[in-house]
mmCIF file of C-alpha atoms and ligand atoms in Angstrom:
data_model
loop_
_atom_site.group_PDB
_atom_site.id
_atom_site.type_symbol
_atom_site.label_atom_id
_atom_site.label_comp_id
_atom_site.label_asym_id
_atom_site.label_seq_id
_atom_site.Cartn_x
_atom_site.Cartn_y
_atom_site.Cartn_z
ATOM 1 C CA MET G 163 19.105 -97.721 -48.234
ATOM 2 C CA ALA G 164 20.255 -94.155 -47.740
ATOM 3 C CA GLU G 165 21.121 -93.152 -44.201
ATOM 4 C CA ARG G 166 18.702 -90.681 -42.641
ATOM 5 C CA ILE G 167 19.431 -87.284 -41.147
ATOM 6 C CA ARG G 168 16.696 -85.636 -39.115
ATOM 7 C CA LEU G 169 16.217 -81.909 -39.493
ATOM 8 C CA VAL G 170 14.796 -79.906 -36.636
ATOM 9 C CA GLU G 171 13.042 -76.977 -38.281
ATOM 10 C CA VAL G 172 13.431 -73.976 -35.980
ATOM 11 C CA GLY G 173 12.159 -71.198 -38.268
ATOM 12 C CA PRO G 174 8.807 -70.646 -36.535
ATOM 13 C CA ARG G 175 10.599 -70.218 -33.197
ATOM 14 C CA ASP G 176 14.234 -69.139 -33.633
ATOM 15 C CA GLY G 177 13.335 -67.373 -36.853
ATOM 16 C CA LEU G 178 10.238 -65.482 -35.862
ATOM 17 C CA GLN G 179 11.361 -64.588 -32.319
ATOM 18 C CA ASN G 180 13.630 -61.984 -33.855
ATOM 19 C CA GLU G 181 11.164 -60.315 -36.226
ATOM 20 C CA ALA G 182 10.640 -56.717 -35.203
ATOM 21 C CA ARG G 183 7.122 -56.413 -36.616
ATOM 22 C CA ALA G 184 4.290 -58.418 -35.064
ATOM 23 C CA VAL G 185 3.593 -61.502 -37.177
ATOM 24 C CA PRO G 186 -0.086 -62.564 -37.091
ATOM 25 C CA ALA G 187 -0.814 -65.884 -35.385
ATOM 26 C CA ALA G 188 -2.449 -67.121 -38.612
ATOM 27 C CA THR G 189 0.840 -66.645 -40.509
ATOM 28 C CA LYS G 190 2.752 -68.549 -37.821
ATOM 29 C CA ILE G 191 0.239 -71.390 -37.928
ATOM 30 C CA ARG G 192 0.347 -71.650 -41.708
ATOM 31 C CA LEU G 193 4.152 -71.625 -41.628
ATOM 32 C CA ILE G 194 4.289 -74.551 -39.197
ATOM 33 C CA GLU G 195 1.648 -76.551 -41.066
ATOM 34 C CA ASP G 196 3.285 -75.973 -44.458
ATOM 35 C CA LEU G 197 6.692 -77.015 -43.109
ATOM 36 C CA VAL G 198 5.153 -80.287 -41.975
ATOM 37 C CA GLU G 199 3.506 -80.735 -45.392
ATOM 38 C CA ALA G 200 6.951 -80.274 -46.960
ATOM 39 C CA GLY G 201 8.090 -83.336 -45.004
ATOM 40 C CA HIS G 202 9.571 -82.046 -41.748
ATOM 41 C CA SER G 203 9.122 -84.486 -38.864
ATOM 42 C CA THR G 204 10.131 -81.984 -36.163
ATOM 43 C CA VAL G 205 9.046 -78.351 -36.206
ATOM 44 C CA GLU G 206 9.829 -76.185 -33.203
ATOM 45 C CA ALA G 207 6.589 -74.306 -32.959
ATOM 46 C CA THR G 208 7.031 -71.434 -30.491
ATOM 47 C CA SER G 209 8.292 -70.462 -27.017
ATOM 48 C CA PHE G 210 6.477 -70.214 -23.721
ATOM 49 C CA VAL G 211 8.881 -67.581 -22.415
ATOM 50 C CA SER G 212 8.160 -64.269 -20.760
ATOM 51 C CA PRO G 213 6.286 -62.020 -23.226
ATOM 52 C CA LYS G 214 8.270 -59.113 -21.777
ATOM 53 C CA TRP G 215 11.439 -60.713 -23.077
ATOM 54 C CA ILE G 216 10.103 -62.000 -26.407
ATOM 55 C CA PRO G 217 6.926 -60.070 -27.295
ATOM 56 C CA GLN G 218 6.738 -61.676 -30.746
ATOM 57 C CA LEU G 219 5.886 -65.065 -29.212
ATOM 58 C CA ALA G 220 3.365 -63.820 -26.658
ATOM 59 C CA ASP G 221 0.718 -65.670 -28.695
ATOM 60 C CA ALA G 222 2.353 -69.079 -28.074
ATOM 61 C CA ALA G 223 -0.749 -70.638 -26.517
ATOM 62 C CA GLU G 224 -3.023 -69.432 -29.328
ATOM 63 C CA VAL G 225 -0.632 -70.652 -32.022
ATOM 64 C CA TYR G 226 -0.088 -74.057 -30.464
ATOM 65 C CA ALA G 227 -3.740 -74.656 -29.628
ATOM 66 C CA SER G 228 -4.870 -73.769 -33.164
ATOM 67 C CA LEU G 229 -2.379 -75.982 -34.988
ATOM 68 C CA ARG G 230 -3.684 -78.896 -37.017
ATOM 69 C CA ARG G 231 -1.165 -81.374 -35.661
ATOM 70 C CA LYS G 232 -0.170 -84.323 -37.776
ATOM 71 C CA PRO G 233 0.349 -87.701 -36.075
ATOM 72 C CA GLY G 234 3.987 -88.754 -35.924
ATOM 73 C CA VAL G 235 5.287 -85.176 -36.109
ATOM 74 C CA ALA G 236 6.953 -83.520 -33.102
ATOM 75 C CA TYR G 237 6.127 -79.890 -32.310
ATOM 76 C CA PRO G 238 8.530 -78.976 -29.478
ATOM 77 C CA VAL G 239 8.355 -75.584 -27.754
ATOM 78 C CA LEU G 240 10.885 -73.696 -25.625
ATOM 79 C CA VAL G 241 10.237 -73.333 -21.909
ATOM 80 C CA PRO G 242 12.595 -71.433 -19.599
ATOM 81 C CA ASN G 243 10.972 -72.271 -16.262
ATOM 82 C CA LEU G 244 8.049 -73.999 -14.517
ATOM 83 C CA GLN G 245 5.673 -71.208 -15.491
ATOM 84 C CA GLY G 246 6.471 -71.805 -19.160
ATOM 85 C CA LEU G 247 6.049 -75.554 -18.783
ATOM 86 C CA GLN G 248 2.701 -75.055 -17.069
ATOM 87 C CA ARG G 249 1.470 -72.839 -19.922
ATOM 88 C CA ALA G 250 2.683 -75.415 -22.450
ATOM 89 C CA LEU G 251 0.961 -78.289 -20.641
ATOM 90 C CA GLU G 252 -2.320 -76.388 -20.646
ATOM 91 C CA VAL G 253 -2.443 -76.493 -24.451
ATOM 92 C CA GLY G 254 -1.358 -80.118 -24.739
ATOM 93 C CA VAL G 255 2.322 -79.829 -25.689
ATOM 94 C CA SER G 256 4.107 -83.187 -25.686
ATOM 95 C CA GLU G 257 7.708 -82.056 -26.153
ATOM 96 C CA VAL G 258 9.623 -79.086 -24.748
ATOM 97 C CA ALA G 259 13.150 -77.710 -24.888
ATOM 98 C CA ILE G 260 15.076 -76.102 -22.065
ATOM 99 C CA PHE G 261 17.916 -73.776 -22.974
ATOM 100 C CA GLY G 262 21.151 -73.004 -21.198
ATOM 101 C CA ALA G 263 24.452 -71.518 -22.291
ATOM 102 C CA ALA G 264 28.126 -72.354 -22.015
ATOM 103 C CA SER G 265 28.915 -68.701 -21.324
ATOM 104 C CA GLU G 266 28.066 -67.150 -17.974
ATOM 105 C CA ALA G 267 27.542 -63.694 -19.485
ATOM 106 C CA PHE G 268 25.178 -64.892 -22.206
ATOM 107 C CA SER G 269 23.205 -66.985 -19.730
ATOM 108 C CA GLN G 270 22.643 -63.882 -17.583
ATOM 109 C CA ARG G 271 21.488 -61.784 -20.523
ATOM 110 C CA ASN G 272 19.296 -64.440 -22.125
ATOM 111 C CA ILE G 273 17.530 -66.014 -19.162
ATOM 112 C CA ASN G 274 18.473 -63.734 -16.268
ATOM 113 C CA ALA G 275 20.369 -66.480 -14.442
ATOM 114 C CA GLY G 276 23.946 -67.705 -14.287
ATOM 115 C CA ILE G 277 24.825 -71.188 -15.504
ATOM 116 C CA ASP G 278 24.573 -72.972 -12.139
ATOM 117 C CA GLU G 279 21.395 -71.130 -11.214
ATOM 118 C CA SER G 280 19.864 -72.059 -14.581
ATOM 119 C CA ILE G 281 20.637 -75.753 -14.073
ATOM 120 C CA GLU G 282 18.954 -75.556 -10.646
ATOM 121 C CA ARG G 283 15.956 -73.873 -12.306
ATOM 122 C CA PHE G 284 15.756 -76.630 -14.929
ATOM 123 C CA LYS G 285 15.622 -79.444 -12.332
ATOM 124 C CA PRO G 286 11.975 -79.016 -11.295
ATOM 125 C CA VAL G 287 11.022 -78.295 -14.937
ATOM 126 C CA MET G 288 12.608 -81.570 -15.951
ATOM 127 C CA GLU G 289 10.994 -83.510 -13.116
ATOM 128 C CA HIS G 290 7.552 -82.107 -13.822
ATOM 129 C CA ALA G 291 7.935 -82.713 -17.557
ATOM 130 C CA LEU G 292 9.032 -86.319 -17.183
ATOM 131 C CA THR G 293 6.258 -87.016 -14.664
ATOM 132 C CA ASN G 294 3.798 -85.794 -17.290
ATOM 133 C CA GLY G 295 5.339 -87.926 -20.036
ATOM 134 C CA ILE G 296 6.836 -84.913 -21.835
ATOM 135 C CA LYS G 297 10.059 -85.340 -23.814
ATOM 136 C CA VAL G 298 12.711 -82.732 -23.097
ATOM 137 C CA ARG G 299 15.403 -81.507 -25.465
ATOM 138 C CA GLY G 300 18.299 -79.380 -24.203
ATOM 139 C CA TYR G 301 20.086 -76.489 -25.891
ATOM 140 C CA VAL G 302 23.549 -75.219 -25.098
ATOM 141 C CA SER G 303 24.117 -71.751 -26.565
ATOM 142 C CA THR G 304 27.376 -69.931 -27.320
ATOM 143 C CA VAL G 305 29.311 -73.174 -27.835
ATOM 144 C CA LEU G 306 31.872 -71.517 -30.146
ATOM 145 C CA GLY G 307 31.969 -67.999 -28.755
ATOM 146 C CA CYS G 308 30.000 -65.407 -26.845
ATOM 147 C CA PRO G 309 29.038 -61.858 -27.809
ATOM 148 C CA TYR G 310 29.788 -60.648 -24.260
ATOM 149 C CA GLN G 311 32.674 -62.716 -22.916
ATOM 150 C CA GLY G 312 34.416 -63.667 -26.185
ATOM 151 C CA GLU G 313 36.035 -67.073 -26.020
ATOM 152 C CA VAL G 314 34.150 -69.942 -24.459
ATOM 153 C CA PRO G 315 36.385 -72.774 -23.198
ATOM 154 C CA LEU G 316 35.442 -76.227 -24.523
ATOM 155 C CA ARG G 317 35.329 -77.584 -20.981
ATOM 156 C CA ASP G 318 32.425 -75.223 -20.235
ATOM 157 C CA VAL G 319 30.520 -76.479 -23.286
ATOM 158 C CA VAL G 320 31.094 -80.075 -22.193
ATOM 159 C CA ARG G 321 30.113 -79.308 -18.587
ATOM 160 C CA VAL G 322 26.781 -77.687 -19.506
ATOM 161 C CA ALA G 323 25.956 -80.303 -22.160
ATOM 162 C CA ARG G 324 26.662 -83.069 -19.655
ATOM 163 C CA ALA G 325 24.557 -81.372 -16.971
ATOM 164 C CA LEU G 326 21.540 -81.166 -19.325
ATOM 165 C CA HIS G 327 22.073 -84.747 -20.420
ATOM 166 C CA GLU G 328 22.270 -85.947 -16.811
ATOM 167 C CA LEU G 329 19.061 -84.058 -16.014
ATOM 168 C CA GLY G 330 17.349 -86.297 -18.588
ATOM 169 C CA CYS G 331 17.332 -84.415 -21.909
ATOM 170 C CA TYR G 332 16.993 -86.981 -24.695
ATOM 171 C CA GLU G 333 19.007 -84.834 -27.101
ATOM 172 C CA ILE G 334 21.418 -81.930 -26.716
ATOM 173 C CA SER G 335 21.553 -79.277 -29.421
ATOM 174 C CA LEU G 336 24.877 -77.454 -29.591
ATOM 175 C CA GLY G 337 24.327 -73.850 -30.660
ATOM 176 C CA ASP G 338 26.759 -71.484 -32.318
ATOM 177 C CA THR G 339 24.480 -68.609 -31.396
ATOM 178 C CA ILE G 340 26.534 -65.862 -33.062
ATOM 179 C CA GLY G 341 27.799 -67.867 -36.026
ATOM 180 C CA ILE G 342 31.427 -67.347 -35.112
ATOM 181 C CA GLY G 343 32.825 -70.860 -35.555
ATOM 182 C CA THR G 344 34.495 -72.407 -38.549
ATOM 183 C CA ALA G 345 34.544 -76.029 -39.694
ATOM 184 C CA ARG G 346 37.540 -76.957 -37.585
ATOM 185 C CA SER G 347 36.346 -75.424 -34.311
ATOM 186 C CA ALA G 348 32.848 -76.819 -34.928
ATOM 187 C CA ARG G 349 34.158 -80.344 -35.450
ATOM 188 C CA GLU G 350 36.472 -80.163 -32.432
ATOM 189 C CA MET G 351 33.656 -78.893 -30.242
ATOM 190 C CA LEU G 352 31.324 -81.690 -31.393
ATOM 191 C CA GLN G 353 34.001 -84.314 -30.814
ATOM 192 C CA ALA G 354 34.714 -82.997 -27.310
ATOM 193 C CA VAL G 355 31.031 -83.292 -26.372
ATOM 194 C CA ALA G 356 30.685 -86.670 -28.116
ATOM 195 C CA ALA G 357 33.444 -87.978 -25.850
ATOM 196 C CA VAL G 358 30.978 -87.762 -22.925
ATOM 197 C CA ILE G 359 27.522 -87.977 -24.591
ATOM 198 C CA PRO G 360 26.702 -90.492 -27.362
ATOM 199 C CA MET G 361 26.767 -88.864 -30.814
ATOM 200 C CA ALA G 362 23.261 -90.238 -31.458
ATOM 201 C CA GLN G 363 21.985 -87.880 -28.751
ATOM 202 C CA LEU G 364 23.604 -84.745 -30.169
ATOM 203 C CA ALA G 365 22.382 -82.147 -32.651
ATOM 204 C CA VAL G 366 24.080 -79.102 -34.162
ATOM 205 C CA HIS G 367 22.595 -75.620 -34.451
ATOM 206 C CA PHE G 368 24.464 -73.083 -36.545
ATOM 207 C CA HIS G 369 23.710 -69.455 -37.234
ATOM 208 C CA ASP G 370 25.085 -68.074 -40.484
ATOM 209 C CA THR G 371 26.391 -64.702 -39.325
ATOM 210 C CA ARG G 372 29.726 -65.114 -41.091
ATOM 211 C CA GLY G 373 28.654 -67.427 -43.902
ATOM 212 C CA GLN G 374 30.166 -70.509 -42.238
ATOM 213 C CA ALA G 375 27.050 -72.374 -41.208
ATOM 214 C CA LEU G 376 26.769 -74.812 -44.116
ATOM 215 C CA ALA G 377 30.485 -75.648 -43.927
ATOM 216 C CA ASN G 378 30.070 -76.231 -40.198
ATOM 217 C CA VAL G 379 27.102 -78.538 -40.774
ATOM 218 C CA PHE G 380 29.150 -80.461 -43.348
ATOM 219 C CA ALA G 381 32.093 -80.860 -40.967
ATOM 220 C CA CYS G 382 29.824 -82.090 -38.171
ATOM 221 C CA VAL G 383 27.924 -84.518 -40.417
ATOM 222 C CA GLU G 384 31.270 -85.910 -41.551
ATOM 223 C CA ALA G 385 32.157 -86.250 -37.859
ATOM 224 C CA GLY G 386 29.005 -88.304 -37.287
ATOM 225 C CA VAL G 387 26.150 -86.059 -36.129
ATOM 226 C CA ARG G 388 22.756 -87.066 -37.559
ATOM 227 C CA VAL G 389 20.440 -84.313 -36.293
ATOM 228 C CA VAL G 390 20.690 -80.791 -37.728
ATOM 229 C CA ASP G 391 18.731 -77.701 -36.693
ATOM 230 C CA ALA G 392 17.893 -75.325 -39.529
ATOM 231 C CA SER G 393 15.485 -72.560 -40.383
ATOM 232 C CA VAL G 394 13.442 -72.173 -43.556
ATOM 233 C CA ALA G 395 14.621 -69.207 -45.653
ATOM 234 C CA GLY G 396 17.363 -68.738 -43.039
ATOM 235 C CA LEU G 397 14.932 -66.873 -40.807
ATOM 236 C CA GLY G 398 16.171 -65.789 -37.451
ATOM 237 C CA GLY G 399 18.719 -64.485 -35.060
ATOM 238 C CA CYS G 400 18.792 -64.210 -31.308
ATOM 239 C CA PRO G 401 17.449 -61.027 -29.712
ATOM 240 C CA TYR G 402 19.989 -61.397 -26.898
ATOM 241 C CA ALA G 403 22.969 -61.810 -29.234
ATOM 242 C CA GLU G 404 23.496 -58.599 -31.157
ATOM 243 C CA GLY G 405 24.553 -59.146 -34.760
ATOM 244 C CA ALA G 406 23.450 -62.785 -34.766
ATOM 245 C CA SER G 407 21.850 -63.543 -38.107
ATOM 246 C CA GLY G 408 19.494 -66.310 -39.064
ATOM 247 C CA ASN G 409 20.057 -70.014 -38.773
ATOM 248 C CA VAL G 410 21.503 -71.996 -41.607
ATOM 249 C CA ALA G 411 18.740 -72.246 -44.218
ATOM 250 C CA SER G 412 16.858 -75.565 -44.233
ATOM 251 C CA GLU G 413 16.639 -75.550 -48.034
ATOM 252 C CA ASP G 414 20.428 -75.318 -48.396
ATOM 253 C CA VAL G 415 21.048 -77.993 -45.765
ATOM 254 C CA VAL G 416 18.587 -80.401 -47.385
ATOM 255 C CA TYR G 417 20.091 -79.778 -50.842
ATOM 256 C CA MET G 418 23.568 -80.510 -49.498
ATOM 257 C CA LEU G 419 22.502 -83.610 -47.565
ATOM 258 C CA HIS G 420 20.623 -85.096 -50.515
ATOM 259 C CA GLY G 421 23.695 -84.445 -52.645
ATOM 260 C CA MET G 422 25.794 -86.312 -50.078
ATOM 261 C CA GLY G 423 23.453 -89.296 -50.372
ATOM 262 C CA PHE G 424 21.477 -88.827 -47.163
ATOM 263 C CA GLU G 425 17.734 -89.082 -46.931
ATOM 264 C CA THR G 426 15.740 -86.431 -45.008
ATOM 265 C CA GLY G 427 12.118 -87.165 -45.888
ATOM 266 C CA ILE G 428 11.792 -83.573 -47.128
ATOM 267 C CA ASP G 429 10.411 -82.540 -50.517
ATOM 268 C CA LEU G 430 12.798 -79.786 -51.594
ATOM 269 C CA GLY G 431 10.436 -78.142 -54.071
ATOM 270 C CA ARG G 432 7.754 -77.787 -51.419
ATOM 271 C CA LEU G 433 10.242 -76.505 -48.866
ATOM 272 C CA VAL G 434 11.529 -73.886 -51.303
ATOM 273 C CA ALA G 435 7.951 -72.772 -51.891
ATOM 274 C CA VAL G 436 7.409 -72.331 -48.146
ATOM 275 C CA GLY G 437 10.624 -70.302 -47.873
ATOM 276 C CA ARG G 438 9.600 -68.043 -50.756
ATOM 277 C CA TRP G 439 6.135 -67.532 -49.321
ATOM 278 C CA ILE G 440 7.306 -66.606 -45.787
ATOM 279 C CA SER G 441 10.009 -64.276 -47.153
ATOM 280 C CA THR G 442 7.380 -62.412 -49.156
ATOM 281 C CA GLU G 443 4.991 -62.406 -46.214
ATOM 282 C CA LEU G 444 7.623 -60.890 -43.890
ATOM 283 C CA GLU G 445 9.011 -58.621 -46.644
ATOM 284 C CA ARG G 446 12.391 -60.115 -45.961
ATOM 285 C CA ARG G 447 15.267 -61.224 -48.191
ATOM 286 C CA ASN G 448 15.149 -64.986 -48.711
ATOM 287 C CA GLY G 449 18.170 -66.228 -46.752
ATOM 288 C CA ALA G 450 18.240 -69.574 -48.589
ATOM 289 C CA ARG G 451 20.520 -69.587 -51.631
ATOM 290 C CA LEU G 452 18.393 -72.389 -53.029
ATOM 291 C CA GLY G 453 15.324 -70.209 -52.636
ATOM 292 C CA LEU G 454 16.802 -68.008 -55.368
ATOM 293 C CA ALA G 455 18.294 -70.725 -57.571
ATOM 294 C CA TRP G 456 15.535 -73.371 -57.554
ATOM 295 C CA LYS G 457 13.851 -73.884 -60.914
ATOM 296 C CA GLY G 458 11.980 -77.123 -60.200
HETATM 297 P P1 HMG M 39 12.814 -62.867 -15.149
HETATM 298 O O1 HMG M 39 12.453 -61.470 -15.436
HETATM 299 O O2 HMG M 39 13.998 -63.130 -14.267
HETATM 300 O O3 HMG M 39 11.564 -63.728 -14.668
HETATM 301 O O4 HMG M 39 13.092 -63.571 -16.557
HETATM 302 P P2 HMG M 39 10.673 -63.672 -13.373
HETATM 303 O O5 HMG M 39 10.455 -65.071 -12.944
HETATM 304 O O6 HMG M 39 11.261 -62.687 -12.385
HETATM 305 O O7 HMG M 39 9.293 -63.095 -13.937
HETATM 306 C C1 HMG M 39 9.173 -61.767 -14.437
HETATM 307 C C2 HMG M 39 7.837 -61.625 -15.149
HETATM 308 O O8 HMG M 39 7.775 -62.483 -16.292
HETATM 309 C C3 HMG M 39 6.662 -62.003 -14.281
HETATM 310 O O9 HMG M 39 5.564 -61.215 -14.687
HETATM 311 C C4 HMG M 39 6.377 -63.427 -14.662
HETATM 312 O O10 HMG M 39 5.051 -63.809 -14.457
HETATM 313 C C5 HMG M 39 6.694 -63.408 -16.150
HETATM 314 P P3 HMG M 39 5.087 -59.912 -13.851
HETATM 315 O O11 HMG M 39 4.804 -60.423 -12.478
HETATM 316 O O12 HMG M 39 6.259 -58.958 -13.902
HETATM 317 O O13 HMG M 39 3.889 -59.448 -14.634
HETATM 318 N N1 HMG M 39 7.143 -64.729 -16.636
HETATM 319 C C6 HMG M 39 6.533 -65.426 -17.602
HETATM 320 N N2 HMG M 39 5.431 -65.165 -18.342
HETATM 321 C C7 HMG M 39 5.050 -66.103 -19.241
HETATM 322 N N3 HMG M 39 5.742 -67.265 -19.446
HETATM 323 C C8 HMG M 39 6.843 -67.542 -18.725
HETATM 324 C C9 HMG M 39 7.266 -66.597 -17.760
HETATM 325 N N4 HMG M 39 8.298 -66.584 -16.889
HETATM 326 C C10 HMG M 39 8.203 -65.442 -16.200
HETATM 327 N N5 HMG M 39 7.518 -68.672 -18.941
HETATM 328 C C11 HMG M 39 12.962 -65.560 -17.886
HETATM 329 C C12 HMG M 39 13.497 -64.920 -16.624
HETATM 330 C C13 HMG M 39 13.668 -66.878 -18.068
HETATM 331 C C14 HMG M 39 11.461 -65.772 -17.721
HETATM 332 C C15 HMG M 39 13.217 -64.602 -19.087
HETATM 333 O O14 HMG M 39 14.585 -64.269 -19.070
HETATM 334 C C16 HMG M 39 12.875 -65.203 -20.421
HETATM 335 O O15 HMG M 39 11.722 -65.471 -20.712
HETATM 336 N N6 HMG M 39 13.903 -65.399 -21.280
HETATM 337 C C17 HMG M 39 13.713 -65.986 -22.599
HETATM 338 C C18 HMG M 39 14.674 -65.385 -23.569
HETATM 339 C C19 HMG M 39 14.544 -66.077 -24.901
HETATM 340 O O16 HMG M 39 13.511 -66.617 -25.232
HETATM 341 N N7 HMG M 39 15.633 -66.028 -25.690
HETATM 342 C C20 HMG M 39 15.645 -66.622 -26.999
HETATM 343 C C21 HMG M 39 15.616 -68.124 -26.987
HETATM 344 S S1 HMG M 39 17.220 -68.848 -26.722
HETATM 345 C C22 HMG M 39 17.911 -68.876 -28.318
HETATM 346 O O17 HMG M 39 17.383 -68.314 -29.228
HETATM 347 C C23 HMG M 39 19.154 -69.688 -28.519
HETATM 348 C C24 HMG M 39 18.886 -71.014 -29.255
HETATM 349 O O18 HMG M 39 18.299 -70.782 -30.507
HETATM 350 C C25 HMG M 39 20.201 -71.782 -29.434
HETATM 351 C C26 HMG M 39 21.336 -70.933 -30.020
HETATM 352 O O19 HMG M 39 21.167 -70.344 -31.095
HETATM 353 O O20 HMG M 39 22.375 -70.903 -29.358
HETATM 354 C C27 HMG M 39 17.943 -71.905 -28.433
HETATM 355 MG MG1 MG M 40 19.424 -70.212 -32.280
#
């Protein structure tokens, strides 16, 4: 039987958070539901962050509460603090993600706290989540470079990843926020983290700013990672990382993985259709190469 790779679809969150124009809640809801119908088992739905920081996701509670949720599918949401977790609990969220960074400067700009302060802030969030039976995923941003401080030493990536893991995150997603890495640096970074955290608890998260994301995913899959974050139609970017473009496109990742002999549970034709629909809806270029080439 083919080995499975799990995709974490981040388009509705990482993708939409960066859209300048307000996207109606109904569009967000349809996007999430259609992604699940295409076969995704994990769809990051939204963020319970400060609406002053990310106005696009101010409707998080409405979106989450209105979703027709399918049994067996995970719909994690981002929470930066206890206030976010509380809002998420009120609408019945069962999985959240906390997000830190390996770069001090990016951490300050993204969540208004330095690295150590952010870890302290996550502790009560983690405790409260686990007490309520909520699963917690952890993100480390800027693992291959930072838009403000430049190089990010590997030891800082390992330190933050380990801290989130020790807090109790079941999985750590390693984010190349500004898409600056190449296959070699991506693989070396993954291997450095996998020396202290089991590979089975790691995920990779590449943005495609310099066209390297798919190559980076390939290198990391070859190195053993089995969870890949991706965004339908390559939606996205990070509002606190200037020049960051969208995530690697889910369609292109799935096409590559199926070609490599992996199973993902995703119906490519349906996924391509979702990517085409949301690109039209947002009047945006389809960032998935497969979205243009697919004839099925
Ligand atoms: P702060 O300004 O220091 O927060 O921001 P505060 O605690 O001082 O509160 C300020 C105001 O925000 C208050 O309202 C709070 O009530 C409100 P006021 O009294 O002024 O009316 N507030 C909230 N409202 C709703 N929900 C909340 C919440 N928290 C505070 N949860 C804070 C600190 C962390 C809140 C802020 O910096 C923030 O929300 N940052 C989020 C930024 C973000 O979402 N960035 C994008 C996601 S990360 C990413 O994309 C990277 C990733 O994809 C991986 C990768 O690519 O590397 C994950
Ligand atoms: Mg991201």
